[in-house]
XYZ file of C-alpha atoms in Angstrom:
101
model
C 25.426 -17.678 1.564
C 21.794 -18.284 0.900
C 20.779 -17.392 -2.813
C 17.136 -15.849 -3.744
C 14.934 -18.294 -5.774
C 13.059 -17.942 -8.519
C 9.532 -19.213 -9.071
C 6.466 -18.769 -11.569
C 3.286 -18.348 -9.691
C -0.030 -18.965 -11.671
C -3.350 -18.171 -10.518
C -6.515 -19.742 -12.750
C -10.295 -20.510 -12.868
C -11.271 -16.725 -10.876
C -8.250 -16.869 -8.447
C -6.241 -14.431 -10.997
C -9.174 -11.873 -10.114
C -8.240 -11.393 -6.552
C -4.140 -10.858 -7.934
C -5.590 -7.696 -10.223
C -6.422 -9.916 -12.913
C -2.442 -11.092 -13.516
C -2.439 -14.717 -13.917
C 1.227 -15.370 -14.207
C 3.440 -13.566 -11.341
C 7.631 -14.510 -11.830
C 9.180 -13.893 -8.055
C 12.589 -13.532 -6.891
C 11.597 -14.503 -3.222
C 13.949 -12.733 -0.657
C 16.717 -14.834 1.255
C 15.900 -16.579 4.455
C 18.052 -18.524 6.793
C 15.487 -21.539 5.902
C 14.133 -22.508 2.757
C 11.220 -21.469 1.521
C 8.089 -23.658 2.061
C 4.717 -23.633 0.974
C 2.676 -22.251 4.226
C 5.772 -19.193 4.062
C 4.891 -18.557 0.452
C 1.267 -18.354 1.271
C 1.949 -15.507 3.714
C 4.263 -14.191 1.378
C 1.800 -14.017 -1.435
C -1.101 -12.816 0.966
C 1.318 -9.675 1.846
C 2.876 -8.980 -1.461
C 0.535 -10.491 -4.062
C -2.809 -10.969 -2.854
C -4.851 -7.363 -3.973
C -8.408 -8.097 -2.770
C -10.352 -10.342 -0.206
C -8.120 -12.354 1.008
C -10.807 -14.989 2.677
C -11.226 -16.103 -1.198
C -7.857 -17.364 -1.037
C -6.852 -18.147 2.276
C -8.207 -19.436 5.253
C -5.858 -19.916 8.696
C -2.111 -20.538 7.292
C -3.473 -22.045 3.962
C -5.559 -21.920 0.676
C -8.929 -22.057 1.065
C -10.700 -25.340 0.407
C -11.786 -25.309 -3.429
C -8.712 -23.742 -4.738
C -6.492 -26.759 -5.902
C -2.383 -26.528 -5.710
C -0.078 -27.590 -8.425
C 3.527 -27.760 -7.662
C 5.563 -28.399 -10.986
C 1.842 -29.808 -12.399
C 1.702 -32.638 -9.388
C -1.446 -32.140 -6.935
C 0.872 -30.753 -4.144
C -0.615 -33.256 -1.383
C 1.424 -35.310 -3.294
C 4.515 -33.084 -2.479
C 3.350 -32.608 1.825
C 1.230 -29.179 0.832
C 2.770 -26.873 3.179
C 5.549 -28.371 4.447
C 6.917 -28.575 0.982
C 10.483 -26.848 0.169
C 10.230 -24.733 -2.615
C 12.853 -24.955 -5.278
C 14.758 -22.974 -8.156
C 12.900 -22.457 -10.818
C 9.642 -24.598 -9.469
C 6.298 -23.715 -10.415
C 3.048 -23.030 -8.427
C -0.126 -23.271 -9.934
C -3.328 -22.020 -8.110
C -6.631 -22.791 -9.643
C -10.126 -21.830 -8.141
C -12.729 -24.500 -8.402
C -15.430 -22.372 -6.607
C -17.667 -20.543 -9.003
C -19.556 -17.599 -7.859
C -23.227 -16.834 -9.705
C-alpha cells in the first residue's frame, strides 16, 4: 500500500503573501498510485494552497520565472525541477526574487 508523505513547504521574499501571509505550510499529501513529483505538487499547491493571483506564482505547469526552488536547501535544477520525486520528510522552499514598488 502506498503511504501519505509528509513535507514542509516554505514560501519567502513576498511569495508567503499570495499563501495568506503563512510562510511555513506542513502537508500530509494524499496517496497516489505514483509518487509525488514536483510539477504534481505545483498543481497541488495552486488548488489547495495558493489564496490569491496565482500568475505571481505560476506560469503553465511551473513557478514563475523569479521565484527560486529549494529542495532540502539544493537549487532544485540540481534535483531535475519538476520531474523530481518528492520524499518523506523533504523540504520545499519557495522564495520570490521579484520585488514589486
Amino acid at each position: 500500500t502506498k503511504i501519505s508523505v509528509v513535507h514542509c513547504f516554505y514560501f519567502r521574499g513576498g511569495a508567503e503573501l499570495l499563501f495568506d501571509g503563512v510562510k511555513k505550510h506542513q502537508v500530509t499529501l494524499p496517496c497516489q498510485p505514483e509518487p509525488w513529483d514536483i510539477r504534481n505538487l505545483l498543481k497541488w499547491i495552486k488548488q489547495n494552497l495558493l489564496k490569491e493571483r496565482p500568475e505571481l506564482f505560476m506560469q503553465g505547469e511551473s513557478v514563475r520565472p523569479g521565484i527560486l526552488v529549494l529542495i532540502n536547501d539544493a537549487d532544485w535544477e540540481l534535483m531535475g525541477e519538476l520531474d523530481y520525486k518528492l520524499r518523506d520528510q523533504d523540504n520545499v522552499l519557495f522564495i520570490s526574487t521579484l520585488h514589486g514598488g
